[in-house]
CSV table of C-alpha atoms in Angstrom, one decimal:
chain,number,residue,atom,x,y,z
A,1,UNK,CA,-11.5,-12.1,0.0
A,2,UNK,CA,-11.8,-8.6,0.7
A,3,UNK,CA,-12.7,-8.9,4.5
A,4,UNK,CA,-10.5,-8.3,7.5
A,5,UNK,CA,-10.7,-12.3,8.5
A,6,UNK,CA,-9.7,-13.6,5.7
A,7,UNK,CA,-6.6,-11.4,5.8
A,8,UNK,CA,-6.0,-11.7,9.0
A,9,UNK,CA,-5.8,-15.7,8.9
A,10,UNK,CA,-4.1,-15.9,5.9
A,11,UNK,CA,-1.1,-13.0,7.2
A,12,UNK,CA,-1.4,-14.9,10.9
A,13,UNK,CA,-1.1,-18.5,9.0
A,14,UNK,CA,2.3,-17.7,7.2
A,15,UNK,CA,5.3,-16.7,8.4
A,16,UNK,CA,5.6,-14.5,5.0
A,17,UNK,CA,3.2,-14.2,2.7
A,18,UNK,CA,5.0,-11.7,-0.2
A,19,UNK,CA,8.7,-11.6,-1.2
A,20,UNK,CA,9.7,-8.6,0.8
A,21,UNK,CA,10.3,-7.2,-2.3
A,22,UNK,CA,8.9,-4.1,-3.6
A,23,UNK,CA,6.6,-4.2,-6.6
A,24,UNK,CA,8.3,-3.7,-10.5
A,25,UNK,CA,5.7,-0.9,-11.4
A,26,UNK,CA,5.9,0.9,-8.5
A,27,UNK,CA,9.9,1.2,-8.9
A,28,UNK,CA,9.2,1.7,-12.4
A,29,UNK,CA,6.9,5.1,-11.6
A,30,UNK,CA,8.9,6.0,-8.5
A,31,UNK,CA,12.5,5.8,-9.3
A,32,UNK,CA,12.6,9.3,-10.8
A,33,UNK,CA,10.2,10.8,-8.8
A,34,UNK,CA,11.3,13.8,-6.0
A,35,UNK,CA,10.4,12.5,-2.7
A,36,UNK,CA,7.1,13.6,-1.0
A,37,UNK,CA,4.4,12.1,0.9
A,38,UNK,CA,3.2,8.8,-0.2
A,39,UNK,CA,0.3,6.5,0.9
A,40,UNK,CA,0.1,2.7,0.6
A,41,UNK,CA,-3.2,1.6,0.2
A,42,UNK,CA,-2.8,-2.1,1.0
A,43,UNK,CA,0.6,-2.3,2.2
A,44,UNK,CA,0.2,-5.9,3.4
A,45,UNK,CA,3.6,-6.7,4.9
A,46,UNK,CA,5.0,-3.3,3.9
A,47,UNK,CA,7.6,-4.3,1.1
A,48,UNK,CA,5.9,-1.0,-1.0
A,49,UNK,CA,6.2,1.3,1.8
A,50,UNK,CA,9.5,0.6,3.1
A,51,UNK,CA,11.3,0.8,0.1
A,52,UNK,CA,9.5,4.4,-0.5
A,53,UNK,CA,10.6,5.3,2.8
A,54,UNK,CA,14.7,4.2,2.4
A,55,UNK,CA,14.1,6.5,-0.6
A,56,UNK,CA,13.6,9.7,1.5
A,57,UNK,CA,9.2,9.5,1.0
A,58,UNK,CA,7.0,10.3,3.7
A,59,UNK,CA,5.4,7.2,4.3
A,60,UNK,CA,1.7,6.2,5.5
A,61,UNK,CA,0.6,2.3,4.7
A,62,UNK,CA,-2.5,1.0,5.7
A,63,UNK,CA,-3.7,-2.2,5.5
A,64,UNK,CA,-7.0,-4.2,6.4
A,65,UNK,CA,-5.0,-6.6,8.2
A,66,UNK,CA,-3.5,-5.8,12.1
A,67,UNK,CA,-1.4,-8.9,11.3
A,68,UNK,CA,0.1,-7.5,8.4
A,69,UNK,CA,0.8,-3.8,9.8
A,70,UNK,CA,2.5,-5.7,12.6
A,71,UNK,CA,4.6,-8.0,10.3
A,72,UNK,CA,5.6,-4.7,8.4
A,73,UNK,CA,6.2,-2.4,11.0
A,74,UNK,CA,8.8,-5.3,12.1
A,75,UNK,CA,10.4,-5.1,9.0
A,76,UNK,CA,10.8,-1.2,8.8
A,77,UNK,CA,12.5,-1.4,12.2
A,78,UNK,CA,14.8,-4.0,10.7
A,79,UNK,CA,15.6,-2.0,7.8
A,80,UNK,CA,15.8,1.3,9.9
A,81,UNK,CA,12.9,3.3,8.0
A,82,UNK,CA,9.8,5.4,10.1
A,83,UNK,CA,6.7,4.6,8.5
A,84,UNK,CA,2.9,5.5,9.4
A,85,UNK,CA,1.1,2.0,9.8
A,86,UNK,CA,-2.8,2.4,9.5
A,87,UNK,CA,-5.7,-0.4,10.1
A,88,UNK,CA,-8.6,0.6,8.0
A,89,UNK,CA,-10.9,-1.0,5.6
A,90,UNK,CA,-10.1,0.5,2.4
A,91,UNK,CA,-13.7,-0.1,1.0
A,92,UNK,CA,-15.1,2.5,3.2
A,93,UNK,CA,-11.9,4.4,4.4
A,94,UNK,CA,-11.6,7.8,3.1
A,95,UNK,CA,-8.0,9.6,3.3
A,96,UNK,CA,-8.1,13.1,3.7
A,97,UNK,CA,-8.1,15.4,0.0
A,98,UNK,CA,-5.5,16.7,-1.3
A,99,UNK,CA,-3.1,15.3,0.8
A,100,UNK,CA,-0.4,12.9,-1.0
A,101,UNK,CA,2.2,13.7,-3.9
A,102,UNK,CA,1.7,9.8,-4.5
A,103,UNK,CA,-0.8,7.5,-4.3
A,104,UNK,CA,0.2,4.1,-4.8
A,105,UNK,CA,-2.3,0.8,-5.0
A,106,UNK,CA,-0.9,-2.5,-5.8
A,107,UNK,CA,-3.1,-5.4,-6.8
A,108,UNK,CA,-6.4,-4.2,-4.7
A,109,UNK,CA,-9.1,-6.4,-6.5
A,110,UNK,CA,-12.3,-5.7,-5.7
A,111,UNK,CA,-16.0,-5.7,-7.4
A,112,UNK,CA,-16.2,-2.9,-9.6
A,113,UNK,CA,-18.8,-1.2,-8.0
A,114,UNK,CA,-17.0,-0.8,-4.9
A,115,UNK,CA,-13.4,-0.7,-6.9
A,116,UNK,CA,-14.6,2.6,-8.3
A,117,UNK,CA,-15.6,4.0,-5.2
A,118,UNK,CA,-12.2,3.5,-3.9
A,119,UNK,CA,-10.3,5.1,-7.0
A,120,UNK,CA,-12.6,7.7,-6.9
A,121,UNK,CA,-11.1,8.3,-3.4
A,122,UNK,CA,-7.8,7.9,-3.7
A,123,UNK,CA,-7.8,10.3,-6.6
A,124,UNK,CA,-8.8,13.0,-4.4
A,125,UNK,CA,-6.0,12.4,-2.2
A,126,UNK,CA,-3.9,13.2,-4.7
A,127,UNK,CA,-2.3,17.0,-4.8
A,128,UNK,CA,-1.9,19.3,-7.9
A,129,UNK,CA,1.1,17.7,-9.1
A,130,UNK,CA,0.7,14.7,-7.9
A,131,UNK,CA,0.3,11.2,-8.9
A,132,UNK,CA,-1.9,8.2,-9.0
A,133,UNK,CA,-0.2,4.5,-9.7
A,134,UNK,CA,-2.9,1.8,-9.5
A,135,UNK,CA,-1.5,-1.5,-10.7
A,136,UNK,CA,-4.0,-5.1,-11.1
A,137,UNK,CA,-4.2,-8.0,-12.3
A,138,UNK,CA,-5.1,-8.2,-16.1
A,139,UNK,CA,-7.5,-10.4,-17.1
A,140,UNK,CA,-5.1,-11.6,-19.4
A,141,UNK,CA,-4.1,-13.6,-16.5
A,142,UNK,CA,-6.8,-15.7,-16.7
A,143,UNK,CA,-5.2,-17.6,-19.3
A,144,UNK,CA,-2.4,-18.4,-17.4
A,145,UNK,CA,-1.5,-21.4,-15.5
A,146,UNK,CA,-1.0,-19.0,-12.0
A,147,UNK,CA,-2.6,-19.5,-8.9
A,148,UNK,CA,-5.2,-17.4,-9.3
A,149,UNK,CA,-8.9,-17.2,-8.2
A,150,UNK,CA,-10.5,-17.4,-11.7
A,151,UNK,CA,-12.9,-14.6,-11.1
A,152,UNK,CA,-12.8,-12.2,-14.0
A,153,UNK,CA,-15.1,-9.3,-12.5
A,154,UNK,CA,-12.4,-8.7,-9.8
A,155,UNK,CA,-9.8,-8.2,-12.5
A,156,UNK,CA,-9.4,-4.8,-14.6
A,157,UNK,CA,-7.2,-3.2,-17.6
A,158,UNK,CA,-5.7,0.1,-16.9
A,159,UNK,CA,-8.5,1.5,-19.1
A,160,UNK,CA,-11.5,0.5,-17.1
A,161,UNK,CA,-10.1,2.1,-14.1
A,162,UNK,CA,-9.5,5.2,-16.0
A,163,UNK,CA,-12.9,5.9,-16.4
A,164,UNK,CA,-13.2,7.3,-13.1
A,165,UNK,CA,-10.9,9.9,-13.8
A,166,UNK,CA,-11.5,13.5,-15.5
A,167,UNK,CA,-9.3,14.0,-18.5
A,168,UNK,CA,-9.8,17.4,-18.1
A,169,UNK,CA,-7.9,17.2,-14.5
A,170,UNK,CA,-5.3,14.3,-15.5
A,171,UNK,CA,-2.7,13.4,-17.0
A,172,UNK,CA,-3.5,9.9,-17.6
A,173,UNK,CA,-1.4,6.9,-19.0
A,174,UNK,CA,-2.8,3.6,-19.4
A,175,UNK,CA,-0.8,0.0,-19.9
A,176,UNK,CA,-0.8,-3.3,-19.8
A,177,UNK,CA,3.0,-4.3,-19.1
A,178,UNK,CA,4.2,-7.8,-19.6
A,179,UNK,CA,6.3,-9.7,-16.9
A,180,UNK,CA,8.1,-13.2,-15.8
A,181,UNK,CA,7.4,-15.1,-12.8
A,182,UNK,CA,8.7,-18.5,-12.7
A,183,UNK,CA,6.1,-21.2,-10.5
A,184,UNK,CA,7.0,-24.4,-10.2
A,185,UNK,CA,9.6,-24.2,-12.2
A,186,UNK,CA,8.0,-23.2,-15.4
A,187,UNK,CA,8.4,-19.5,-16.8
A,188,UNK,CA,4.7,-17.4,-16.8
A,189,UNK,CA,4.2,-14.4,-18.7
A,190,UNK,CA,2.2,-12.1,-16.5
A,191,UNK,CA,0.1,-9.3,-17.6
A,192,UNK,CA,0.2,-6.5,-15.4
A,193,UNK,CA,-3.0,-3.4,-15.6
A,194,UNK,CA,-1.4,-0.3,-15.4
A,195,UNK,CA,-2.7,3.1,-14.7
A,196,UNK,CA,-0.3,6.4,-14.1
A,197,UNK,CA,-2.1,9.5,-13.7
A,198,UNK,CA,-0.9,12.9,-12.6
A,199,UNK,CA,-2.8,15.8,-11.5
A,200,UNK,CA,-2.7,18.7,-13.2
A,201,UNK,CA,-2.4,22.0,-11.2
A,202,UNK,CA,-5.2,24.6,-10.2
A,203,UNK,CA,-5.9,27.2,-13.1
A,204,UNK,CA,-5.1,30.5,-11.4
A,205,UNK,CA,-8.3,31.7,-10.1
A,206,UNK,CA,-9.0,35.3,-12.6
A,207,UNK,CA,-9.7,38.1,-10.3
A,208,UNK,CA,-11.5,39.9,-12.6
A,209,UNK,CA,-9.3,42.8,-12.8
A,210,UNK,CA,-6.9,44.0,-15.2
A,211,UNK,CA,-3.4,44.7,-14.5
A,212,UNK,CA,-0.8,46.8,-16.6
């Protein structure tokens, strides 16, 4: 599930594959925020990024999929938004330090040894300041009738995925935030993992001398 084939055939077999809309916990983070620079990671069709970007946010999305960037860079031309579409494998793709006032990833399941390795990088492209929203699948899920591969070490709580951070460096909030979907006509209680974590600033360096 995680590489570029199976995404591309499954964004190349659909004409849409997400709602277009953009997703509840992002909003939920975002809607206060100042606007900066944000990366995507996993933008898929870009319904994340586009709505960052109508919001005044510096946008870069990047996706595994070429199908996908192209499907969302149609649909920031139709809503009239300049976003930065990148192809990259996020497993091994390392964004430059420092360099994002948010870093937002939205359902990015992965094994945990590999999972880890991508928060860990993600975190350090996060600024002083800044923040880190990473949002999965609970494995509360599992217990639900969704359409879901039933594969529990691919799911996470908010706390697992805050063991990669320093509490001495964060400001961390974990979650787990309940939601409806309806399938099939039946209502579903969803369970959403929910990490928010802001960095604190640099400590002014002491230069050792004293001032009046």
């Amino acid at each position: 599930m995680s590489s570029r084939e199976y995404w591309e055939e499954r964004y190349g077999s659909a004409q849409r594959v997400w709602s277009g809309k953009p997703n509840p916990q992002l909003v939920a983070t975002v809607v206060d925020l100042p606007a900066g620079t944000a990366l995507d990671v996993g933008s898929g069709e870009g319904a994340d990024a586009i709505w960052l970007a109508s919001r005044g946010w510096k946008v870069t999305g990047v996706d595994v999929s070429q199908a996908a960037l192209d499907r969302a860079a149609e649909h920031a031309s139709d809503a009239g938004v300049q976003v930065t579409w990148r192809q990259a494998d996020v497993t091994t793709w390392e964004p430059a330090p420092a360099q994002f006032d948010l870093v937002s990833a939205q359902y990015v399941h992965l094994p945990a040894p590999v999972r880890e390795a991508l928060h860990r990088r993600l975190a350090a492209a996060v600024r002083p300041g800044g923040a880190l929203l990473i949002v999965g699948h609970h494995p509360a899920d599992l217990d639900t009738p969704v359409r879901r591969p039933p594969l529990r070490h691919l799911l996470h709580s908010a706390e697992e995925i805050a063991t990669v951070l320093d509490p001495s460096a964060w400001d961390i909030t974990t979650s787990a935030v309940k939601r409806q979907i309806t399938q099939d006509g039946q209502e579903i209680t969803l369970t959403d993992a929910v990490l928010r974590a802001v960095r604190r600033p640099a400590e002014p360096r002491s230069t050792g001398v004293d001032r009046p």
